[in-house]
CSV table of C-alpha atoms in Angstrom, one decimal:
chain,number,residue,atom,x,y,z
I,825,MET,CA,0.4,0.0,-0.4
I,826,THR,CA,1.6,3.2,-1.2
I,827,ARG,CA,1.9,6.4,1.6
I,828,LEU,CA,-1.0,7.9,-0.2
I,829,GLN,CA,-3.2,5.6,-0.3
I,830,LYS,CA,-2.7,5.3,3.7
I,831,LEU,CA,-3.3,8.8,3.8
I,832,LEU,CA,-6.6,8.7,2.3
I,833,SER,CA,-7.5,5.4,4.4
I,834,VAL,CA,-7.1,7.5,7.4
I,835,LEU,CA,-8.3,10.8,6.2
I,836,SER,CA,-11.7,8.3,5.6
I,837,ALA,CA,-11.6,7.0,9.1
I,838,GLY,CA,-11.0,10.6,10.4
I,839,VAL,CA,-13.8,12.0,8.4
I,840,VAL,CA,-16.0,9.7,9.9
I,841,TRP,CA,-14.5,9.6,13.7
I,842,CYS,CA,-14.3,13.8,13.1
I,843,CYS,CA,-18.4,13.7,12.0
I,844,GLY,CA,-18.8,15.4,15.4
I,845,CYS,CA,-17.0,18.7,15.5
I,846,SER,CA,-18.2,22.0,14.6
I,847,SER,CA,-16.0,23.0,12.1
I,848,THR,CA,-15.1,22.5,8.6
I,849,ALA,CA,-12.3,21.7,7.2
I,850,SER,CA,-11.8,24.2,4.0
I,851,PRO,CA,-12.1,22.3,1.1
I,852,GLU,CA,-8.7,23.4,-0.6
I,853,ARG,CA,-7.0,21.6,2.6
I,854,GLU,CA,-6.5,18.2,3.5
I,855,THR,CA,-5.5,17.4,6.9
I,856,VAL,CA,-3.2,15.0,7.8
I,857,THR,CA,-4.5,12.9,10.8
I,858,HIS,CA,-3.0,9.3,12.3
I,859,GLY,CA,-5.5,7.9,14.8
I,860,PRO,CA,-3.6,6.0,17.7
I,861,THR,CA,-3.6,1.9,18.0
I,862,ALA,CA,-5.7,1.8,20.9
I,863,GLY,CA,-7.8,4.3,23.2
I,864,TYR,CA,-7.2,8.0,23.3
I,865,VAL,CA,-4.8,10.2,23.2
I,866,THR,CA,-3.5,11.4,26.6
I,867,GLY,CA,-1.4,13.8,28.7
I,868,THR,CA,0.4,16.5,27.8
I,869,ALA,CA,3.9,16.6,25.0
I,870,ALA,CA,6.0,16.3,28.0
I,871,ALA,CA,4.2,13.5,28.8
I,872,VAL,CA,4.6,11.1,25.8
I,873,VAL,CA,8.5,12.0,26.0
I,874,ASP,CA,8.8,11.2,29.2
I,875,ARG,CA,7.1,7.5,28.4
I,876,LEU,CA,9.7,7.0,25.6
I,877,GLU,CA,12.4,7.5,27.2
I,878,GLY,CA,10.8,5.1,30.1
I,879,ASP,CA,10.3,2.2,27.2
I,880,GLY,CA,14.1,2.7,26.8
I,881,LEU,CA,14.6,5.2,23.3
I,882,THR,CA,16.7,7.5,23.4
I,883,LEU,CA,16.0,10.9,23.2
I,884,LEU,CA,18.6,13.3,23.0
I,885,HIS,CA,18.6,16.9,24.6
I,886,PRO,CA,14.9,17.3,25.4
I,887,ILE,CA,14.0,20.7,26.3
I,888,ASP,CA,10.5,22.5,26.8
I,889,THR,CA,10.2,24.9,23.8
I,890,THR,CA,6.9,25.8,24.9
I,891,SER,CA,7.8,29.6,25.5
I,892,SER,CA,9.2,30.5,22.0
I,893,ASP,CA,7.4,27.7,20.3
I,894,CYS,CA,3.5,27.8,21.7
I,895,VAL,CA,3.5,31.9,21.0
I,896,SER,CA,3.0,31.6,17.2
I,897,ALA,CA,2.2,27.8,16.9
I,898,ARG,CA,-0.8,28.0,20.0
I,899,CYS,CA,-0.2,25.2,21.6
I,900,ASP,CA,-0.3,24.1,25.3
I,901,GLN,CA,3.4,22.6,25.4
I,902,ALA,CA,6.1,22.0,23.4
I,903,ILE,CA,9.2,20.0,24.4
I,904,THR,CA,12.4,19.6,21.4
I,905,THR,CA,14.7,17.3,21.0
I,906,ASP,CA,17.4,16.7,18.2
I,907,ARG,CA,15.1,13.9,16.2
I,908,PHE,CA,11.7,15.8,17.2
I,909,ARG,CA,9.7,18.0,18.1
I,910,ILE,CA,6.4,17.5,19.4
I,911,MET,CA,3.6,20.0,20.4
I,912,SER,CA,-0.1,19.5,22.4
I,913,PHE,CA,-3.0,21.8,21.5
I,914,PRO,CA,-6.0,22.5,23.2
I,915,THR,CA,-7.9,20.9,20.8
I,916,THR,CA,-7.6,18.3,18.0
I,917,GLY,CA,-9.3,20.1,15.6
I,918,ASP,CA,-6.5,22.5,16.8
I,919,ALA,CA,-3.7,20.1,16.6
I,920,GLN,CA,-5.4,19.0,12.8
I,921,ARG,CA,-5.3,22.7,11.5
I,922,PHE,CA,-1.5,23.4,12.3
I,923,ALA,CA,-0.5,20.1,10.9
I,924,ALA,CA,-1.9,20.5,8.3
I,925,ASP,CA,-1.0,24.2,7.1
I,926,HIS,CA,3.1,22.9,8.0
I,927,ALA,CA,2.4,19.5,6.1
I,928,LEU,CA,3.6,17.4,9.8
I,929,GLU,CA,2.7,14.2,11.9
I,930,GLN,CA,-0.9,14.2,13.6
I,931,VAL,CA,-2.8,12.4,16.5
I,932,GLY,CA,-5.1,13.3,18.7
I,933,THR,CA,-3.8,16.6,19.9
I,934,LEU,CA,-0.4,16.0,19.4
I,935,VAL,CA,1.9,17.4,16.4
I,936,VAL,CA,5.3,15.8,15.3
I,937,ASP,CA,7.8,17.5,12.9
I,938,PHE,CA,10.5,15.1,12.4
I,939,SER,CA,14.3,16.7,11.8
I,940,PRO,CA,15.2,16.5,8.5
I,941,THR,CA,18.4,14.8,8.8
I,942,LEU,CA,16.3,11.5,10.2
I,943,SER,CA,15.9,8.9,7.0
I,944,LYS,CA,12.5,7.8,6.2
I,945,ALA,CA,13.0,3.9,8.2
I,946,GLU,CA,13.8,6.3,11.7
I,947,ARG,CA,11.2,8.9,11.0
I,948,ASP,CA,8.9,5.5,10.6
I,949,ALA,CA,10.0,4.1,13.9
I,950,LEU,CA,9.6,7.4,16.1
I,951,TRP,CA,6.5,8.3,14.4
I,952,HIS,CA,5.2,4.0,15.7
I,953,SER,CA,6.1,4.5,19.2
I,954,ILE,CA,4.9,8.0,19.6
I,955,ALA,CA,1.6,7.4,18.2
I,956,GLU,CA,1.4,3.7,20.9
I,957,ASN,CA,2.7,6.4,23.6
I,958,ALA,CA,0.2,8.7,22.7
I,959,ALA,CA,-2.5,6.3,23.1
I,960,ALA,CA,-0.9,5.1,26.7
């Protein structure tokens, strides 16, 4: 299955899942949405980073960048490592809009921006770990 086919499958599921949302997506944009494998996203960006470290994943230099990143992004919290930045938003809709506007990964209220130095395999492995820990 190609990345586009996976994206379309996820988007279709996301539309069904989000039918109760009060805002509508603008027709010229697609929202990149990923659902966790089980449960709902809980906690903040820092909570997910803590769970990742607890699982033994090496995160290089995690820093709370809320004061610099969240002013313009309007997020609640941002943690930046050498490999990715994760931001938590007040609502799933806020996260979806920010992710779509910046072509980033999103799960629930969390948005992830990977370092451009990571290979696709590294990004995929990190994304899998983040999505699983977001639902924990």
